[in-house]
Structure formats: C-alpha cells, structure tokens
Amino acid sequence: MRIIKYLFLLFLLSLVAITVFIATQKGNFTIEGNKIIHSPKATVFNYVNDYKNWQNFCSWISTNPTIKTSFSPITFGKGSTLNWESPSNTGNLKTLYTKGNDSIVQKMEFNDASFDVFLSFKDTLGGTKVSWKSNGKMDFMMKVNTFLTGGTQNSLTKRFDKSLANLDKTLNFENNTFNVKINGIVKKLETFYLREAFTSKISDITRNANVVFPKIETFCKQNNIVLNGKPFIIYHTYDTIHNLTKVSFCIPIKEQIFTSQGSEILSGKLTAFDALKVSLTGNYTYKDKALKEATTYSTTHNIKTGSTFTHLEIFTRGQNETKSISKWLTEIYFPLQPKIIPKTFRPIVKDSLNTAPAPIIKEDKSEF
C-alpha cells in the first residue's frame, strides 16, 4: 500500500514538473511551408482566395468529419471569413487584404490562440511556388498539444505540408480535366438584363466578375428585382494583342426596367439572335482553347460571326453550384453575321394578255 502511495506521489510530482515545463516554454513561434503547385499562378491564387475551397485541401478541416464550416456572404478577398467548429476546437480565418495574384494576408483565431498568416504565390518552372507562413503565440493547451506531438515546428508544419499536398493534388485533377463541345447553330432567345460596362484587361476578367456580379445581384435584391437566369458577359471587343476588352457584366432579369441617369448599373435588352454555340466543361482558364476551337470550326464551315459583338459567355454552372472545378460549365455564343441574300431579277416580258411585271425571285444561298 505504501508503495502505491509513493508511486502516486511520484506521478503527481512528475505531472507538476511537466506542467511547469510546458507552461514556461516560449509561446512565440514561426512556421513556414513551401511547395510547387503544378497549376498556373492565377488559378492557384483564385482557388486559395475563396474560402469555399478550403474544406477541399485544408488538412485540419478536410480530415475531421465532425467539423462544421460557415462563411461570410462574400467568400473571397478582403473581409471574407471562414469559421469552423467541432467538439474539440473552434476557429476562424479572416482575409485582411490581398495583392493581385501575388499574396494573401490573414488573421487566424484558433481556440484562444491568435496567428498572423501569410500566403505568397510566385511563378516558377513547372507551376506556382506557394509559401505559407504563420507566426503567433500559443496558449497553454496548444503548448500541451505541440509538446505531445513533438513541438510546434513538427506539429503545425505537418499540417501546412499536408494542406499544400492536398492543394496540388486537387488542382492537378480539377484543372486538367476539361472538355470543349461544338453545339452548332442555335437561336439565343431575347433577354432583359442589368449590366455594368467598362474596359478591362482580358486577364482580369475573372477578378472583375467576382466583384461586379455580386454588386448587381445586391442591387436587384435591394430593389426587389426578380432574377431570370445565370450571370453572363458580353464582349463588345476582344483585343488579345493588347490584352484589352470592352465588356458588359450582366445579370438577367425577368422584366425590363430603366435605371436612373448616371447610375453605374444600366439596363439592357438582348434581342434574339442566331449564334454558334460552344460549351466549355471544366476550368474557365481553358476558355482560350474553346475560343480557338470555335474559330477553327467557323473557318472550316464558312460561318461568319461577330455581327453586333464578338461573343457572349454564360456561367451556367460555377463555384456556387459545385465545388468541383472540372464540372463547371461555361456556354459561349458567337452571333452570326446577317445573311446577305442577293437578288436576281427576271426581265419584264410584255404580251397582249398580261403587261404586269414578273415576280422577283430571291436566291437563298444560306447553308442552314
């Protein structure tokens, strides 16, 4: 019995010693993970910048089935937030600001600990080098956890490395799985819409769309305007040499309205037209391949396009409908030029019974 008491006392003393040791350890830490992601920089940045995608690659979320996540109304860019909660921990991540496609600065709250988080994206041979760095101060429970798992550097670095490996694997599959389909000539029906128009770099279209579409949708909600379909973009001009386009970001509405003079958001009506339709399934970054195939098809079949604008893109299925990039669907319409129907006249023949001119005969050379 006395031996048991001694063993119990020894256990208590050891526990106190360990507790004191852990409590007196430095709480400040800095960790960093780096990995080359085999995808274009803009693609990697846009994917990481949207918190809806984090549950696909973030190791402490994706591996825990008990975690419940929630997001701010806008899930990307400055001010967006990701929150998670489970029986063992709670946390949130907030984007403080971003810089182009180059960097993201965040603030993380994890239980009672707080961290500064920095993500940088650099073009490199074979893809994009992503650096993920964090520094902060641990609370006591986090000190205990890192002590049991081999220290802060070992514990948290493993999480970063696992998350970056997940990111590479996810994007590698999602971004390399796409399909372009030529649907042929179709009739695009009449559409009323609200739009915001300006000149943009072609390379900035995705970023501008992520800002303008929610802005117009909010305007519709505030003014009780009924939406009537998926967002679309009208490209009035498309200058690949100078990387510039005159563009209208549009939200379809059920009934035509008129906005006040001087408003950034204008109303419009898209008259029904015949078009060559092309469908892109997969990442929007493959749009250039869809445009190239459309050009080849038009040339081969002698189809003249680009009458009133160069083309129109409808985002039929995107990140709001599915987390899988490979299942996104963008429908592209190229308006056909009006058919030129030459007129052939029959000579007027007069006779004694009928002096009226013969009817005009129109020769239709249309292929469709």
Short mmCIF file of N, CA, C and O in Angstrom, two decimals, residues 9 20 43 86 133 136 147 174 178 201 210 230 239 245 271 300:
data_model
loop_
_atom_site.label_atom_id
_atom_site.label_comp_id
_atom_site.label_asym_id
_atom_site.label_seq_id
_atom_site.Cartn_x
_atom_site.Cartn_y
_atom_site.Cartn_z
N LEU A 9 2.43 9.61 -5.58
CA LEU A 9 3.08 10.88 -5.29
C LEU A 9 4.10 11.22 -6.38
O LEU A 9 4.21 12.38 -6.82
N VAL A 20 4.73 22.57 -15.35
CA VAL A 20 5.56 23.77 -15.19
C VAL A 20 6.48 23.95 -16.39
O VAL A 20 6.65 25.05 -16.93
N THR A 43 -4.70 30.65 -61.32
CA THR A 43 -5.62 29.58 -60.93
C THR A 43 -5.45 29.22 -59.45
O THR A 43 -6.43 29.08 -58.72
N SER A 86 -15.98 22.29 -33.96
CA SER A 86 -16.08 20.86 -33.70
C SER A 86 -16.06 20.66 -32.19
O SER A 86 -15.80 21.60 -31.44
N LYS A 133 3.17 30.90 -44.50
CA LYS A 133 3.90 31.24 -43.27
C LYS A 133 2.93 31.72 -42.20
O LYS A 133 1.95 32.40 -42.49
N GLY A 136 2.81 33.57 -34.34
CA GLY A 136 1.85 33.92 -33.31
C GLY A 136 2.32 33.47 -31.95
O GLY A 136 3.51 33.18 -31.74
N PHE A 147 3.65 19.79 -27.43
CA PHE A 147 4.61 19.01 -26.63
C PHE A 147 4.41 17.51 -26.89
O PHE A 147 5.37 16.76 -27.07
N GLU A 174 -8.49 18.71 -61.02
CA GLU A 174 -9.59 19.59 -61.42
C GLU A 174 -9.23 20.47 -62.61
O GLU A 174 -10.03 20.68 -63.52
N PHE A 178 -11.02 18.86 -68.59
CA PHE A 178 -11.93 19.79 -69.26
C PHE A 178 -12.35 19.21 -70.61
O PHE A 178 -11.75 18.26 -71.12
N LYS A 201 -8.68 44.57 -68.68
CA LYS A 201 -7.70 43.63 -69.19
C LYS A 201 -8.36 42.27 -69.29
O LYS A 201 -9.11 41.88 -68.39
N ASN A 210 -15.91 38.55 -60.16
CA ASN A 210 -16.15 38.23 -58.76
C ASN A 210 -16.57 39.44 -57.93
O ASN A 210 -17.15 39.28 -56.86
N LYS A 230 -28.68 32.81 -65.29
CA LYS A 230 -27.30 32.85 -64.82
C LYS A 230 -26.57 34.09 -65.31
O LYS A 230 -26.90 34.64 -66.37
N ASP A 239 -9.45 42.32 -77.81
CA ASP A 239 -8.14 42.59 -78.38
C ASP A 239 -7.07 41.79 -77.63
O ASP A 239 -6.58 42.22 -76.59
N THR A 245 -10.36 44.41 -73.46
CA THR A 245 -11.71 44.13 -73.96
C THR A 245 -12.69 45.14 -73.42
O THR A 245 -12.59 45.57 -72.27
N THR A 271 -31.58 41.30 -77.86
CA THR A 271 -32.52 40.82 -78.87
C THR A 271 -32.15 39.40 -79.29
O THR A 271 -30.96 39.04 -79.34
N THR A 300 -13.74 26.39 -90.99
CA THR A 300 -13.97 25.15 -91.75
C THR A 300 -15.36 25.12 -92.37
O THR A 300 -15.53 24.66 -93.51
#
